[in-house]
Amino acid sequence: MMKKIYLLFFITLIFSCSSSDDESSKYYIELNNSTSRVSFNQITLPGYVFSPTNQQQTFTLDKGMSGGLNDVRVTLSGKCTVGNSNVSRDVFVNFLEDQPTIVLSISRVVTCSPEIVVSYK
C-alpha cells in the first residue's frame, strides 16, 4: 500500500513540475504600418499593453499567454491624420508554435479605417 502511495506522490510531483506552457516558447507581435494616415500608439491583448515608438516594431510576449493561444483579441489603437480622430481596430489571431511571430500589416487606409492583414512567420 505504501509503495502505491509513494508512486502516486511521485507521479503527481512529476506532472506538477512539468508545465503545459513551455516557457521556452516565446511569441511575438510585429507591427508593420507602412501608411502615414494612421499612427498606432497602443497594442493590447490579454496580459499585455505595448506602446509602439515607431510603426515598424516587434514586441516579445514573454509573460505567457494567460487567455490561451487561439482566437486572441489584439486591439490596435491610435490616431488618424484626418481630423486627428481616434482609431481602434480589433483583430483575432492564433499563436502557432512553428510560426511564433504574428505580423500585423497595414498598407492601406480608407479614410480613417485601416485594413489590417494578419500573417505569420
CSV table of C-alpha atoms in Angstrom, one decimal:
chain,number,residue,atom,x,y,z
A,1,MET,CA,0.0,0.0,0.0
A,2,MET,CA,2.8,2.5,0.9
A,3,LYS,CA,4.5,1.7,-2.5
A,4,LYS,CA,1.4,2.8,-4.3
A,5,ILE,CA,1.1,6.0,-2.2
A,6,TYR,CA,4.8,6.8,-3.0
A,7,LEU,CA,4.3,6.0,-6.6
A,8,LEU,CA,1.2,8.2,-6.8
A,9,PHE,CA,3.0,11.0,-5.0
A,10,PHE,CA,6.0,10.7,-7.4
A,11,ILE,CA,3.7,10.8,-10.5
A,12,THR,CA,1.8,13.8,-9.1
A,13,LEU,CA,5.1,15.6,-8.4
A,14,ILE,CA,6.4,14.9,-11.9
A,15,PHE,CA,3.2,16.2,-13.6
A,16,SER,CA,3.0,19.3,-11.3
A,17,CYS,CA,6.6,20.2,-12.1
A,18,SER,CA,6.1,20.0,-15.9
A,19,SER,CA,4.3,22.8,-17.4
A,20,SER,CA,1.8,22.6,-20.3
A,21,ASP,CA,3.0,26.0,-21.5
A,22,ASP,CA,6.6,25.6,-22.4
A,23,GLU,CA,8.3,28.7,-21.0
A,24,SER,CA,11.0,28.4,-23.7
A,25,SER,CA,8.2,29.1,-26.3
A,26,LYS,CA,8.1,32.8,-26.8
A,27,TYR,CA,5.7,34.6,-29.1
A,28,TYR,CA,6.0,37.9,-30.9
A,29,ILE,CA,3.7,40.6,-32.3
A,30,GLU,CA,5.2,42.6,-35.1
A,31,LEU,CA,3.6,45.9,-36.2
A,32,ASN,CA,4.3,46.8,-39.8
A,33,ASN,CA,2.4,50.0,-40.6
A,34,SER,CA,3.6,51.5,-43.9
A,35,THR,CA,0.9,54.2,-44.1
A,36,SER,CA,1.1,57.7,-42.8
A,37,ARG,CA,-2.6,58.3,-42.4
A,38,VAL,CA,-2.9,56.2,-39.2
A,39,SER,CA,-0.3,56.1,-36.5
A,40,PHE,CA,-0.8,53.4,-33.8
A,41,ASN,CA,0.2,54.3,-30.2
A,42,GLN,CA,-1.0,51.2,-28.3
A,43,ILE,CA,-1.4,47.4,-28.9
A,44,THR,CA,-3.3,45.4,-26.3
A,45,LEU,CA,-4.0,41.8,-25.8
A,46,PRO,CA,-4.7,39.7,-22.7
A,47,GLY,CA,-1.9,40.3,-20.2
A,48,TYR,CA,0.0,42.9,-22.4
A,49,VAL,CA,-0.1,46.5,-23.3
A,50,PHE,CA,2.5,47.8,-25.7
A,51,SER,CA,3.2,51.4,-26.7
A,52,PRO,CA,4.9,51.5,-30.1
A,53,THR,CA,7.7,54.1,-30.5
A,54,ASN,CA,7.6,53.7,-34.3
A,55,GLN,CA,5.3,52.0,-36.8
A,56,GLN,CA,7.8,49.1,-37.6
A,57,GLN,CA,8.4,47.3,-34.3
A,58,THR,CA,8.4,43.9,-32.8
A,59,PHE,CA,7.2,43.1,-29.3
A,60,THR,CA,8.0,40.0,-27.2
A,61,LEU,CA,5.2,38.2,-25.4
A,62,ASP,CA,7.4,36.9,-22.5
A,63,LYS,CA,4.8,36.6,-19.7
A,64,GLY,CA,3.0,33.6,-21.2
A,65,MET,CA,-0.5,33.5,-22.7
A,66,SER,CA,-3.0,33.5,-19.9
A,67,GLY,CA,-6.0,33.5,-22.2
A,68,GLY,CA,-4.8,30.7,-24.4
A,69,LEU,CA,-3.3,30.7,-27.9
A,70,ASN,CA,-6.4,30.6,-30.1
A,71,ASP,CA,-8.8,33.4,-31.1
A,72,VAL,CA,-6.8,36.0,-29.1
A,73,ARG,CA,-8.2,39.6,-29.5
A,74,VAL,CA,-5.5,42.1,-30.4
A,75,THR,CA,-6.5,45.7,-30.3
A,76,LEU,CA,-4.6,48.4,-32.2
A,77,SER,CA,-5.3,52.0,-31.1
A,78,GLY,CA,-4.0,55.2,-32.5
A,79,LYS,CA,-4.7,58.5,-34.3
A,80,CYS,CA,-5.8,59.3,-37.9
A,81,THR,CA,-4.4,62.4,-39.6
A,82,VAL,CA,-7.8,63.2,-40.9
A,83,GLY,CA,-9.4,65.3,-38.2
A,84,ASN,CA,-7.0,63.9,-35.6
A,85,SER,CA,-9.6,61.3,-34.8
A,86,ASN,CA,-9.1,58.2,-32.6
A,87,VAL,CA,-8.8,54.8,-34.3
A,88,SER,CA,-9.3,51.5,-32.7
A,89,ARG,CA,-9.3,48.1,-34.5
A,90,ASP,CA,-9.6,44.5,-33.2
A,91,VAL,CA,-8.1,41.5,-34.9
A,92,PHE,CA,-8.3,37.9,-33.7
A,93,VAL,CA,-5.2,35.8,-34.0
A,94,ASN,CA,-4.0,32.3,-33.2
A,95,PHE,CA,-0.5,31.8,-31.8
A,96,LEU,CA,1.4,28.9,-33.6
A,97,GLU,CA,4.5,27.1,-32.2
A,98,ASP,CA,6.1,26.7,-35.6
A,99,GLN,CA,5.4,30.3,-36.6
A,100,PRO,CA,5.8,32.3,-33.3
A,101,THR,CA,5.6,35.8,-34.8
A,102,ILE,CA,2.3,37.4,-35.7
A,103,VAL,CA,2.7,40.2,-38.2
A,104,LEU,CA,0.0,42.9,-38.3
A,105,SER,CA,0.5,44.7,-41.6
A,106,ILE,CA,-1.2,47.9,-42.6
A,107,SER,CA,-0.6,49.1,-46.1
A,108,ARG,CA,-4.0,50.6,-46.9
A,109,VAL,CA,-6.3,53.1,-45.1
A,110,VAL,CA,-9.6,54.2,-46.4
A,111,THR,CA,-10.5,57.5,-44.8
A,112,CYS,CA,-9.5,56.5,-41.2
A,113,SER,CA,-10.3,52.8,-41.5
A,114,PRO,CA,-7.1,50.8,-41.7
A,115,GLU,CA,-7.1,47.4,-43.3
A,116,ILE,CA,-5.1,45.1,-41.1
A,117,VAL,CA,-3.7,41.9,-42.6
A,118,VAL,CA,-2.6,39.2,-40.2
A,119,SER,CA,0.3,36.9,-41.3
A,120,TYR,CA,2.7,34.5,-39.5
A,121,LYS,CA,6.4,33.9,-39.6
